PDB file of C-alpha atoms and ligand atoms in Angstrom:
ATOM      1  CA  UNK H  21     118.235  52.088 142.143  1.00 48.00           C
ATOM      2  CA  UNK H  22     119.106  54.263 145.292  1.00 52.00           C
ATOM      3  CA  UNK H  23     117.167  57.250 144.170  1.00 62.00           C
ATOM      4  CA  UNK H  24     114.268  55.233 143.605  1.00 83.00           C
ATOM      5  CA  UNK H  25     113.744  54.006 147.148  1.00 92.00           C
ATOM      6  CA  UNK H  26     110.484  55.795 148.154  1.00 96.00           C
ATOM      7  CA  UNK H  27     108.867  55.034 144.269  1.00 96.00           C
ATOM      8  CA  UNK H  28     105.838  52.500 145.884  1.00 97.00           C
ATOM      9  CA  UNK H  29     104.683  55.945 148.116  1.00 98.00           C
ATOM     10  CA  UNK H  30     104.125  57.202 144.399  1.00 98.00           C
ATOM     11  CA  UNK H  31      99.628  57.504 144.194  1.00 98.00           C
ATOM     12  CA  UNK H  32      99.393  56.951 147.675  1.00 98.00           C
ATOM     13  CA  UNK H  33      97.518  58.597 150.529  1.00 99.00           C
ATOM     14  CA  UNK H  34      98.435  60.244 152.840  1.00 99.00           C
ATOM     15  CA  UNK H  35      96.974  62.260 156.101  1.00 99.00           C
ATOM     16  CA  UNK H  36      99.240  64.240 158.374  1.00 99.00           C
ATOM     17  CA  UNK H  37      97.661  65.648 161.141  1.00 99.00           C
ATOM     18  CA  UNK H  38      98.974  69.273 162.543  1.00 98.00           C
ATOM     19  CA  UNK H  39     100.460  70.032 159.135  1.00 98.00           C
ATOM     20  CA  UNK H  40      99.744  73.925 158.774  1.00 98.00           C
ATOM     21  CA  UNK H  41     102.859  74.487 160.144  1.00 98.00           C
ATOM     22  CA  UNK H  42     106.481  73.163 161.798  1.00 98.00           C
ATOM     23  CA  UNK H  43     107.368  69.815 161.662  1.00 98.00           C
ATOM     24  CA  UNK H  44     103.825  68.460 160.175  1.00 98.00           C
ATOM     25  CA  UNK H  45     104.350  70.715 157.163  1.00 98.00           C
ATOM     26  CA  UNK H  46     107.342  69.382 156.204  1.00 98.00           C
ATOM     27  CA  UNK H  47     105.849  65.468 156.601  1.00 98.00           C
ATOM     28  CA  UNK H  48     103.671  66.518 154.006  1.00 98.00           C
ATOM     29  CA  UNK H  49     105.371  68.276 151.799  1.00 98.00           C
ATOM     30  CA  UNK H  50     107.887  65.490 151.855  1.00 98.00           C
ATOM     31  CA  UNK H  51     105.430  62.827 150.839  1.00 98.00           C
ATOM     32  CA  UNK H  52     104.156  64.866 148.241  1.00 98.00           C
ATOM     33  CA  UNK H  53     107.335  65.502 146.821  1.00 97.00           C
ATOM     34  CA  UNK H  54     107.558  61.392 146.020  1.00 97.00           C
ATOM     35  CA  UNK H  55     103.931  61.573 144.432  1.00 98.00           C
ATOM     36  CA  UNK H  56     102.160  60.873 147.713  1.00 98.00           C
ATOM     37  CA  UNK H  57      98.393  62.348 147.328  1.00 98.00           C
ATOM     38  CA  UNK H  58      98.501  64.435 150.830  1.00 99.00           C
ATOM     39  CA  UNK H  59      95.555  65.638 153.330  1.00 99.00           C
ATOM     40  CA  UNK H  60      96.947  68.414 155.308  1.00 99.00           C
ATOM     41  CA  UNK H  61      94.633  68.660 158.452  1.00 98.00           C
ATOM     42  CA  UNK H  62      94.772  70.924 161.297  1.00 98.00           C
ATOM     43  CA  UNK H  63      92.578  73.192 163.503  1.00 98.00           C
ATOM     44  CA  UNK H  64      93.359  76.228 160.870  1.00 96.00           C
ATOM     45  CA  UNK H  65      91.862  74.965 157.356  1.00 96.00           C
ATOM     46  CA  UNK H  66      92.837  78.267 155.476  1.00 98.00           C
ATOM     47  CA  UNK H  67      96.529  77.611 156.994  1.00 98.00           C
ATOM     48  CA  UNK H  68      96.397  74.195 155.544  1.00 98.00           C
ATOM     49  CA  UNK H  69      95.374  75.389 152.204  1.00 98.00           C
ATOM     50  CA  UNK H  70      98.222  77.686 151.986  1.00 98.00           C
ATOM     51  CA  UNK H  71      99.915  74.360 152.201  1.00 98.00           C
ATOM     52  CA  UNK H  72      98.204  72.669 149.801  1.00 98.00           C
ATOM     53  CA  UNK H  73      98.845  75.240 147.136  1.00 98.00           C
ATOM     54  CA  UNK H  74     102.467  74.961 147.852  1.00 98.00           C
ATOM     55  CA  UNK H  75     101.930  71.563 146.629  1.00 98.00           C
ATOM     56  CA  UNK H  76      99.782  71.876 144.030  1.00 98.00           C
ATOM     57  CA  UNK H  77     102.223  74.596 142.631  1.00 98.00           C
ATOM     58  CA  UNK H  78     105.659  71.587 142.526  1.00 97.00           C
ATOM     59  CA  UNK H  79     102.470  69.503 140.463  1.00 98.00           C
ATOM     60  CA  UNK H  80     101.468  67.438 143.313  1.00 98.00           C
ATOM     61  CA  UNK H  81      97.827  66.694 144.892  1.00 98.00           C
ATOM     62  CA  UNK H  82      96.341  67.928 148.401  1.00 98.00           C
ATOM     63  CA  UNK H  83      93.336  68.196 150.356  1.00 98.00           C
ATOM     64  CA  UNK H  84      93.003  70.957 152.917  1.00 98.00           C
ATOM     65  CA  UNK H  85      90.595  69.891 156.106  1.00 98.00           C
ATOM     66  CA  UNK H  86      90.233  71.656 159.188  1.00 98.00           C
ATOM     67  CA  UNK H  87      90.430  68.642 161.716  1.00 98.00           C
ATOM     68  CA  UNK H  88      90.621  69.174 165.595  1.00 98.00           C
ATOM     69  CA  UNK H  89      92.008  65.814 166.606  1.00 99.00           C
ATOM     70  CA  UNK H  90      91.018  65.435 170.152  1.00 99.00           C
ATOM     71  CA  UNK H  91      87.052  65.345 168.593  1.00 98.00           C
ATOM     72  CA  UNK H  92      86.025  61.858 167.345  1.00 98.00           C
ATOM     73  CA  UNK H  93      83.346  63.395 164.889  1.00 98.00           C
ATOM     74  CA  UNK H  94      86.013  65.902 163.340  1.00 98.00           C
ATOM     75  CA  UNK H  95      88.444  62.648 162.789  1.00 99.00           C
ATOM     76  CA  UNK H  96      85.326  60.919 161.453  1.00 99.00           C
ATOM     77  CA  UNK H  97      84.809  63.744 158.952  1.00 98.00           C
ATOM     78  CA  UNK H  98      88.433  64.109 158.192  1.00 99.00           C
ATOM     79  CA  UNK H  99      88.756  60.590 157.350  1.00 99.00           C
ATOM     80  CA  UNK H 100      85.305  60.135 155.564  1.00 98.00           C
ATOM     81  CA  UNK H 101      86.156  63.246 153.110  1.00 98.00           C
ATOM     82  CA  UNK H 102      89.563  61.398 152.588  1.00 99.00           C
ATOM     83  CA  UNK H 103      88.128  58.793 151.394  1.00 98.00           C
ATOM     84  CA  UNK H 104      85.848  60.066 149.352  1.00 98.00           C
ATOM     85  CA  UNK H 105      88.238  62.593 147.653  1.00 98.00           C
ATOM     86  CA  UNK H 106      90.532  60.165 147.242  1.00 98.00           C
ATOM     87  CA  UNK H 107      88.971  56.848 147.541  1.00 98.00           C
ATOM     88  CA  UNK H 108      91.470  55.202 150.460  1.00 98.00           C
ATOM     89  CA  UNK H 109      94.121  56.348 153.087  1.00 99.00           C
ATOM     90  CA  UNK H 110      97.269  54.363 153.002  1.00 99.00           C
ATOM     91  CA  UNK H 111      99.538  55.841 155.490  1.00 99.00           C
ATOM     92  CA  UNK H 112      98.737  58.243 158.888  1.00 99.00           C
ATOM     93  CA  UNK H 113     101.198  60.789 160.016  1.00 99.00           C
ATOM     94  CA  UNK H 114     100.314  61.310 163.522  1.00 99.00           C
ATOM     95  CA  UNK H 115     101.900  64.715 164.464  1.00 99.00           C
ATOM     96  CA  UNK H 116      99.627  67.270 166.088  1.00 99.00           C
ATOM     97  CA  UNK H 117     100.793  68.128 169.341  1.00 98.00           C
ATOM     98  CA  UNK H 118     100.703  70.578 171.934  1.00 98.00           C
ATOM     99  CA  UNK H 119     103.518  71.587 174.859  1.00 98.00           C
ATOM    100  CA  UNK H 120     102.106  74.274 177.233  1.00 97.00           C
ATOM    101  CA  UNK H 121     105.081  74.667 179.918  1.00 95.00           C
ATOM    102  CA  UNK H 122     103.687  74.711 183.527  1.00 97.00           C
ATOM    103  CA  UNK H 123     105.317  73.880 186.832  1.00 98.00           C
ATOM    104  CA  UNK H 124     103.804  70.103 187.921  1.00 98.00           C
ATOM    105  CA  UNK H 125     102.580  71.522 191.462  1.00 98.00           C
ATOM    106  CA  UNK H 126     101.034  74.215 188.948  1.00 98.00           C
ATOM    107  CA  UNK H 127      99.406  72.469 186.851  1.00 98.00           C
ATOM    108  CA  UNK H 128      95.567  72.436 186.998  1.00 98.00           C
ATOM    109  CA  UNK H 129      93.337  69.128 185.857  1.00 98.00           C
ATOM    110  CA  UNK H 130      92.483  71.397 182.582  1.00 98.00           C
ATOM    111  CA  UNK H 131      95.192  71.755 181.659  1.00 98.00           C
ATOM    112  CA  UNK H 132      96.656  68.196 181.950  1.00 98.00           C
ATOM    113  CA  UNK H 133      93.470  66.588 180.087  1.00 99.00           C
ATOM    114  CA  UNK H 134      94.073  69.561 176.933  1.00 98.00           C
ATOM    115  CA  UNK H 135      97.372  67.734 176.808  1.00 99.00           C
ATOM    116  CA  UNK H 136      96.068  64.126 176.866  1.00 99.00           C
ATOM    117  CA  UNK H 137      93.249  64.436 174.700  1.00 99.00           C
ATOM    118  CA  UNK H 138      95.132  66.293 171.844  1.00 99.00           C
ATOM    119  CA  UNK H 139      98.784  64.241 172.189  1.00 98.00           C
ATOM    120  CA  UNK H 140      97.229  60.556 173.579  1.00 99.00           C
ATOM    121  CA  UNK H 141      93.667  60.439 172.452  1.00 99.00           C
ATOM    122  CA  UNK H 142      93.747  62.409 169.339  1.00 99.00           C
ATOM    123  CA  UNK H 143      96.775  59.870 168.275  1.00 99.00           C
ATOM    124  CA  UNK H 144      93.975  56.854 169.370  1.00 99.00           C
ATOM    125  CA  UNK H 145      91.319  58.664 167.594  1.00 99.00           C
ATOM    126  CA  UNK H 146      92.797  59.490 164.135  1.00 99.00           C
ATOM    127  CA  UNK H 147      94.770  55.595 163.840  1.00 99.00           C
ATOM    128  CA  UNK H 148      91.544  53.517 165.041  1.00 99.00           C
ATOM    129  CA  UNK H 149      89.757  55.420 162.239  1.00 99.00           C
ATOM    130  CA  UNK H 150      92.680  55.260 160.017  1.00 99.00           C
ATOM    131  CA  UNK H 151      93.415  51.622 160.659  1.00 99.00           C
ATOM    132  CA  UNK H 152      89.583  50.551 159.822  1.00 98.00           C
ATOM    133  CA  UNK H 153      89.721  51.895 156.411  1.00 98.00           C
ATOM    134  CA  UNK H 154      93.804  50.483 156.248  1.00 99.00           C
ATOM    135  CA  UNK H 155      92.112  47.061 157.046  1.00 98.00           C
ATOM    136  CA  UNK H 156      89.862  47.269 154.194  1.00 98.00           C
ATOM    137  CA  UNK H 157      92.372  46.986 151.751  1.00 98.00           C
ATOM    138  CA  UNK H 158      94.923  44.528 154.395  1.00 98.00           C
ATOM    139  CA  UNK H 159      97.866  47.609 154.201  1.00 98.00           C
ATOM    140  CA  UNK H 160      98.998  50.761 155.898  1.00 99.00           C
ATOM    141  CA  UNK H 161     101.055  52.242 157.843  1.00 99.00           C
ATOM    142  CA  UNK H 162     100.779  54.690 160.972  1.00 99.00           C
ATOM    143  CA  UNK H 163     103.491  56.698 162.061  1.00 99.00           C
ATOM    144  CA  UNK H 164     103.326  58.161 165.606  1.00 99.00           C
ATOM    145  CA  UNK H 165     105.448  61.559 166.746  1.00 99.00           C
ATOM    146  CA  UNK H 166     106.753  60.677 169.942  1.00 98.00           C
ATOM    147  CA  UNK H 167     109.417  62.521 171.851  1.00 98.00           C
ATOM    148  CA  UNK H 168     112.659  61.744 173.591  1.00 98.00           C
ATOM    149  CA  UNK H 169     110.375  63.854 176.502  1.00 97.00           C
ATOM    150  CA  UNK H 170     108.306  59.820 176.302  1.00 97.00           C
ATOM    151  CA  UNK H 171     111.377  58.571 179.727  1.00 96.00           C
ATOM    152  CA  UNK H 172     113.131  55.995 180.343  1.00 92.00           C
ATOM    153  CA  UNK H 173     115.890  57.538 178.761  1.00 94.00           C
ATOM    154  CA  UNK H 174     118.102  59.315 180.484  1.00 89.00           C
ATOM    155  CA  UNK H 175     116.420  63.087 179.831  1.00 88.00           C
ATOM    156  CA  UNK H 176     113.874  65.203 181.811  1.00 85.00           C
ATOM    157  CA  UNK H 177     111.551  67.894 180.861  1.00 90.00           C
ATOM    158  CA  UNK H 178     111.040  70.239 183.038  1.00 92.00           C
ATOM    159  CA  UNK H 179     107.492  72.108 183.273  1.00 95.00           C
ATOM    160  CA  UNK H 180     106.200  69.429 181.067  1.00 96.00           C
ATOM    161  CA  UNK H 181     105.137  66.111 182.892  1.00 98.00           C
ATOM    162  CA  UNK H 182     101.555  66.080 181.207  1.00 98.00           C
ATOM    163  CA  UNK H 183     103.630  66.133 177.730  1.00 98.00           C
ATOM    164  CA  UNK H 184     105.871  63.737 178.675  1.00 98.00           C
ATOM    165  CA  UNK H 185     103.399  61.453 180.047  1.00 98.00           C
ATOM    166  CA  UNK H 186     101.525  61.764 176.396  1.00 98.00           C
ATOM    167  CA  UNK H 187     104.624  61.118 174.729  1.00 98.00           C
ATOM    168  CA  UNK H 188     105.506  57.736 176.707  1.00 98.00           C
ATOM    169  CA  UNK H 189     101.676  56.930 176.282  1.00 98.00           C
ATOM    170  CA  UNK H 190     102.430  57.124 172.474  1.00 98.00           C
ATOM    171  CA  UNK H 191     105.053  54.827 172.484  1.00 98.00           C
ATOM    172  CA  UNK H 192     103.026  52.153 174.915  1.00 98.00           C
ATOM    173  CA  UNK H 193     100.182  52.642 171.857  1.00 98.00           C
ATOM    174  CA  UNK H 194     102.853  52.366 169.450  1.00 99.00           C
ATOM    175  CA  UNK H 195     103.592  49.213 170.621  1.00 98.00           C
ATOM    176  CA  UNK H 196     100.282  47.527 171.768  1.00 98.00           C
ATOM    177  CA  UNK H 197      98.420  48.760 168.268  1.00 99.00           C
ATOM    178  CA  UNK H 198     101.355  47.502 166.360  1.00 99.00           C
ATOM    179  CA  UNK H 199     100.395  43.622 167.810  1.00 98.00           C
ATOM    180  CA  UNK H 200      96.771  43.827 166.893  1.00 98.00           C
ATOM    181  CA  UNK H 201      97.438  45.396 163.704  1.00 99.00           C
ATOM    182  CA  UNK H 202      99.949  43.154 161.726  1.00 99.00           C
ATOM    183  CA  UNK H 203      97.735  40.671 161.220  1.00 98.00           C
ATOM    184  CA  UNK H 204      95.843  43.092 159.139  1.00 98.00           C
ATOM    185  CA  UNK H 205      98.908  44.416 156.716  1.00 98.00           C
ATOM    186  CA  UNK H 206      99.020  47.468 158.793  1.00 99.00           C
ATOM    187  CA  UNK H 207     102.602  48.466 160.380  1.00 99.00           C
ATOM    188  CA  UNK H 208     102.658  51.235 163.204  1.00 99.00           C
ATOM    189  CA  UNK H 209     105.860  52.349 164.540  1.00 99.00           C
ATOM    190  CA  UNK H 210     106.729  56.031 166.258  1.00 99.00           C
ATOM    191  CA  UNK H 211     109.194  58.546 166.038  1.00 99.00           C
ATOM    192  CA  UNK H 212     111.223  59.692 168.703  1.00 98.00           C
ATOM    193  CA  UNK H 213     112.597  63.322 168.092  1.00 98.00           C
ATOM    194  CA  UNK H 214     114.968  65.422 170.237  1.00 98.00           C
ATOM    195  CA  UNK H 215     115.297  69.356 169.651  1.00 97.00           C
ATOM    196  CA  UNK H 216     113.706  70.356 166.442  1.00 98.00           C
ATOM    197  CA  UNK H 217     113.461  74.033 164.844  1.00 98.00           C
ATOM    198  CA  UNK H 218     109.830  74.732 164.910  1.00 98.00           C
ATOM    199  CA  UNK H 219     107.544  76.757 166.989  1.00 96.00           C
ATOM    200  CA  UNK H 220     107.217  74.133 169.575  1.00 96.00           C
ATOM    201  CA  UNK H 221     110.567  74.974 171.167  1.00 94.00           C
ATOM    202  CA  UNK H 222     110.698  79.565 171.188  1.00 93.00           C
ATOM    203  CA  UNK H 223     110.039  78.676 175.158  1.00 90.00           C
ATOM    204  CA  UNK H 224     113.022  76.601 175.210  1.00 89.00           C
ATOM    205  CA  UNK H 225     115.210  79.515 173.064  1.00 91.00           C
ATOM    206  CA  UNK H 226     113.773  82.399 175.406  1.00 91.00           C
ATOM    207  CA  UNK H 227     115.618  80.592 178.021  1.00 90.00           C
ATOM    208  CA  UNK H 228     119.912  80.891 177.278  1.00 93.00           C
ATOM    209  CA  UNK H 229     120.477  78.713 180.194  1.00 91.00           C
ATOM    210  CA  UNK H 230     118.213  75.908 179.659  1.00 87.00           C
ATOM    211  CA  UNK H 231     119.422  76.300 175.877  1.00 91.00           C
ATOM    212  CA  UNK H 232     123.016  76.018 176.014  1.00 93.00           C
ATOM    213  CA  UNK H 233     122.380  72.807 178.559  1.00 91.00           C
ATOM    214  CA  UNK H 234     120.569  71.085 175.971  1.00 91.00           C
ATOM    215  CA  UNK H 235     123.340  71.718 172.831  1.00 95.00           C
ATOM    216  CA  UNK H 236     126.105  70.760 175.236  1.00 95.00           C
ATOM    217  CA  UNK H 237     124.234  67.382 175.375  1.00 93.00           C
ATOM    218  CA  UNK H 238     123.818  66.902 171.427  1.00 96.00           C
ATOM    219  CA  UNK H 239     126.860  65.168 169.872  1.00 97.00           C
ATOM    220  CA  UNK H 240     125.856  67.406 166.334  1.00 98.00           C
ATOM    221  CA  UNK H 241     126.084  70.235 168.974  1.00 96.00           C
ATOM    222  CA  UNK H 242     123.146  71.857 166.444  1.00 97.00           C
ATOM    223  CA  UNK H 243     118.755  71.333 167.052  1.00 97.00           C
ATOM    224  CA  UNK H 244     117.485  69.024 164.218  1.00 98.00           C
ATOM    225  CA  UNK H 245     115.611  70.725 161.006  1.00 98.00           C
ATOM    226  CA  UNK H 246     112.452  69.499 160.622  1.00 98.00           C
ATOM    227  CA  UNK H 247     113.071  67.972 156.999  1.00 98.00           C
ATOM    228  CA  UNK H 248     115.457  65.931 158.683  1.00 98.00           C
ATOM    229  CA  UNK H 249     112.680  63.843 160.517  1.00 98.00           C
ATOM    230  CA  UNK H 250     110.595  63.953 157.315  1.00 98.00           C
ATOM    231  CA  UNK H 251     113.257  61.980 156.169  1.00 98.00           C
ATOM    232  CA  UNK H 252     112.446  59.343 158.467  1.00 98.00           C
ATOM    233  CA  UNK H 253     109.014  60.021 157.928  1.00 98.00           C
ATOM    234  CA  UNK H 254     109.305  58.944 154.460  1.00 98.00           C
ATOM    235  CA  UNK H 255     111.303  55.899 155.555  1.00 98.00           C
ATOM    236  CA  UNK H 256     109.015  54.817 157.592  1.00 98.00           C
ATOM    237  CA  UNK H 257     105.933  55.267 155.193  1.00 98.00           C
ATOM    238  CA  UNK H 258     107.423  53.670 152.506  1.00 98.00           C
ATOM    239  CA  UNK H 259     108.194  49.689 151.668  1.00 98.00           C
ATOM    240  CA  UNK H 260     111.906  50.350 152.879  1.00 97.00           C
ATOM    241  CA  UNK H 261     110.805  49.714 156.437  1.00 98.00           C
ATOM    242  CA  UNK H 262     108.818  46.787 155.143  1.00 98.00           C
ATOM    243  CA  UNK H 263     110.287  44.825 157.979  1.00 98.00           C
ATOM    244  CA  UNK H 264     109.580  47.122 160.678  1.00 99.00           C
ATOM    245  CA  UNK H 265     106.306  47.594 162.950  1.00 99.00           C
ATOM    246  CA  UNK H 266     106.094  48.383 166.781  1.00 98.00           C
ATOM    247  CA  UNK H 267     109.271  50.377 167.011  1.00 98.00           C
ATOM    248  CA  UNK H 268     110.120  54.034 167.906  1.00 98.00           C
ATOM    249  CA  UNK H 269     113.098  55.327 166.115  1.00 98.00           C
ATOM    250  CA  UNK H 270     115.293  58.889 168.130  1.00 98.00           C
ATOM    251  CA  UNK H 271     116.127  60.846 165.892  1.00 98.00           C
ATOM    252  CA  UNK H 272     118.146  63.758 168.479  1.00 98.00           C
ATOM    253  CA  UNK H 273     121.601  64.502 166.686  1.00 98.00           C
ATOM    254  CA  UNK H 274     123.076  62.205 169.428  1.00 97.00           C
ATOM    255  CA  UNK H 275     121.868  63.770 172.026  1.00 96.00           C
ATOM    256  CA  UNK H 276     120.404  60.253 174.314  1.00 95.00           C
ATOM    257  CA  UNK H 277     124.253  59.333 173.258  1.00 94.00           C
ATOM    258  CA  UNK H 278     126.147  62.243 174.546  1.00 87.00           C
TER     259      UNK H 278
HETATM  260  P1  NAP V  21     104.209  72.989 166.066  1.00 89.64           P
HETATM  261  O1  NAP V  21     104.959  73.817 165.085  1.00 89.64           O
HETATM  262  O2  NAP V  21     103.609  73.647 167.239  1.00 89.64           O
HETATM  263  O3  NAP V  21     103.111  72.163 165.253  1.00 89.64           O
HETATM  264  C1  NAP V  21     102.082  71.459 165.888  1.00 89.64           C
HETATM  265  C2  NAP V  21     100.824  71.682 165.090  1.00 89.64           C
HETATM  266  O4  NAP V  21      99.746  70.912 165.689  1.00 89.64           O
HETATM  267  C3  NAP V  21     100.379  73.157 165.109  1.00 89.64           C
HETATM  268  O5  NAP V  21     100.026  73.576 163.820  1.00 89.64           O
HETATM  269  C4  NAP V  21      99.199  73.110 166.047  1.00 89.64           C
HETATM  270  O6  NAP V  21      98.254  74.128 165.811  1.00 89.64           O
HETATM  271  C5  NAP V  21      98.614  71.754 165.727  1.00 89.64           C
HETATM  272  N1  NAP V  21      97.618  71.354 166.719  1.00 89.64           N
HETATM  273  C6  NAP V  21      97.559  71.683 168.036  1.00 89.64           C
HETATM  274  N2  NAP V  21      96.455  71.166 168.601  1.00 89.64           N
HETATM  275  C7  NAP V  21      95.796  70.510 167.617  1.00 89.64           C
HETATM  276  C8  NAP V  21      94.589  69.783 167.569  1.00 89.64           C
HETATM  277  N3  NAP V  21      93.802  69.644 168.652  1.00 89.64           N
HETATM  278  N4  NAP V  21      94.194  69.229 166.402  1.00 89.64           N
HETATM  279  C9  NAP V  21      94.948  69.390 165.286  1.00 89.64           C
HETATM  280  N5  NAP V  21      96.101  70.074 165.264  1.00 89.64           N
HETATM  281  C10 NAP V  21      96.529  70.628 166.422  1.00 89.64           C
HETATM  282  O7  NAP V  21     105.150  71.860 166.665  1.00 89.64           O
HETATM  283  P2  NAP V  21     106.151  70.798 166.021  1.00 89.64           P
HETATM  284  O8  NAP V  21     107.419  70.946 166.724  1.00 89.64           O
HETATM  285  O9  NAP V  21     106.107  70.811 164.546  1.00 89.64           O
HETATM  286  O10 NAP V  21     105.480  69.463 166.581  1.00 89.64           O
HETATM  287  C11 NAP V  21     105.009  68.391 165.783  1.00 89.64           C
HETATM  288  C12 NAP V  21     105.029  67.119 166.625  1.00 89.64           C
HETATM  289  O11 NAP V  21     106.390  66.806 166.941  1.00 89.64           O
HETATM  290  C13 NAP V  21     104.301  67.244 167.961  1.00 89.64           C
HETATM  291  O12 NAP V  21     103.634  66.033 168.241  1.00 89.64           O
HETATM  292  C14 NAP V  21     105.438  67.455 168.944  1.00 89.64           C
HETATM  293  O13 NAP V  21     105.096  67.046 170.241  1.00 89.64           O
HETATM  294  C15 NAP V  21     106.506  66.598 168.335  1.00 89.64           C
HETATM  295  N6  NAP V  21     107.879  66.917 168.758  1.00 89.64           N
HETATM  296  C16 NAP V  21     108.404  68.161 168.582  1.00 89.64           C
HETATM  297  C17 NAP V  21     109.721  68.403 168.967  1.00 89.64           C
HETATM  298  C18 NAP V  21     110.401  69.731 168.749  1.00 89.64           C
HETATM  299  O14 NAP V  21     111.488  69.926 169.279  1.00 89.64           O
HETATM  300  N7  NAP V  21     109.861  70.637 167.975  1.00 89.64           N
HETATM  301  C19 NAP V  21     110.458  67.383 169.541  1.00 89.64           C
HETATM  302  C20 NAP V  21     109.884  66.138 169.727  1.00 89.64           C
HETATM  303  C21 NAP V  21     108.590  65.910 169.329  1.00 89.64           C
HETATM  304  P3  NAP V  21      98.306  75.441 166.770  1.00 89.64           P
HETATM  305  O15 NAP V  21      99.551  76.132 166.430  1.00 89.64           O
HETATM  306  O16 NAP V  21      97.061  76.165 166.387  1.00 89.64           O
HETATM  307  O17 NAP V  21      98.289  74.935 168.194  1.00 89.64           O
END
């Protein structure tokens, strides 16, 4: 039956990473909604309990962990208390992510590695952890939050080369983890959104100019919502993708296209 698409997510778990608020929220409130047990994890555990309740209160299951993803032994502990809360992890929702808008000539050495170590290596950290315990039990599946900011495809970011470079790092990763991973029942493919109404983007709305340039561009001639990529999200958790690993999916309301 249609409506039962997503039923083998149903008792599995789940960690989404930068999930006290935006886009990560809705990733997890999403998989809980088709019986996914979820660990919300991000640098503010009180915000991610907040979450959690919101779950538990529509009868579902969560675990609240205060995880700063650019620090191996934080990812360790996330992943260890995972584990032993809920005795596996089954699919990783790679999402926290930081944009910090500064002119390239600008930009100082800090503030490029902040970037890289929360949007590259935090992505490396939390799926080589991830994928150990996936290989345990041969299955899994990693989901990466890429960007159409990631090039080669016909947009530029201004202000933001250190995210953009992180973002087309993610998709290299995407692809070179997906290779060394199938052999061992785990699938890893990324997401590639355009404009979505979170936080992330109040730079982009304090700026009517640089606004109305970007909605010309989008065929839906609208920003995305973010349960509109948890739609994906769930797609691409659940045995519907079955025959997918190593790809990036854009989801931009046609705005590549237009
Ligand atoms: P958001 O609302 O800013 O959410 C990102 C979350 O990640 C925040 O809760 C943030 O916490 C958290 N975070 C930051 N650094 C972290 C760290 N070191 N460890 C753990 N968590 C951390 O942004 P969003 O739009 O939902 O973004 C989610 C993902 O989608 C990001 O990877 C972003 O690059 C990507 N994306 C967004 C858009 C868009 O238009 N919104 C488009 C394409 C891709 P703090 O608030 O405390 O920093």
């Amino acid at each position: 039956m249609v409506n039962n698409i997503y039923k083998d997510l149903k008792g599995k778990v789940a960690i989404v990473t930068g999930a006290r608020r935006g886009m990560g929220k809705t990733h997890a409130l999403k998989l809980a909604q088709v019986g996914c047990k979820v660990v919300v994890s991000d640098i503010s555990e009180e915000d991610c309990q907040k979450v959690v309740d919101e779950i538990e209160k529509s009868g579902g299951e969560g675990l609240a962990l205060k995880c700063d993803v650019s620090k191996k032994k934080e990812v360790e502990e996330m992943v260890k208390k995972t584990v032993e809360k809920f005795g596996k992890v089954d699919i990783l929702v790679n999402n926290a992510g930081i944009a910090q808008f500064k002119p390239f000539l600008e930009m100082t050495e800090e503030e490029w590695d902040k970037t890289l170590d929360i949007n590259l290596k935090g992505y490396f950290l939390c799926a080589q952890t991830c994928a150990r315990e996936m290989a345990k039990q041969k299955s899994g599946v990693i989901i990466n939050i890429a960007s159409v900011a990631m090039g080669q495809v016909g947009v530029g970011f201004p202000n933001l080369v250190h995210y953009c470079a992180s973002k087309g790092g993610i998709v290299g990763m995407t692809e070179a983890s997906a290779l060394e991973l199938a052999p061992l029942g785990i699938r890893v493919n990324a997401i590639s959104p355009g404009v979505i109404e979170t936080p992330m983007i109040d730079p982009i709305k304090k700026d009517p100019e640089q606004e109305k340039a970007i909605l010309a561009r989008i065929l839906l001639g609208r920003v995305g919502k973010p349960e509109e990529v948890s739609n994906l999200v769930l797609f691409l958790a659940s045995a519907a993708s079955s025959y997918m690993t190593g790809s990036d999916v854009v989801i931009d309301g046609g705005w590549l296209a237009g």
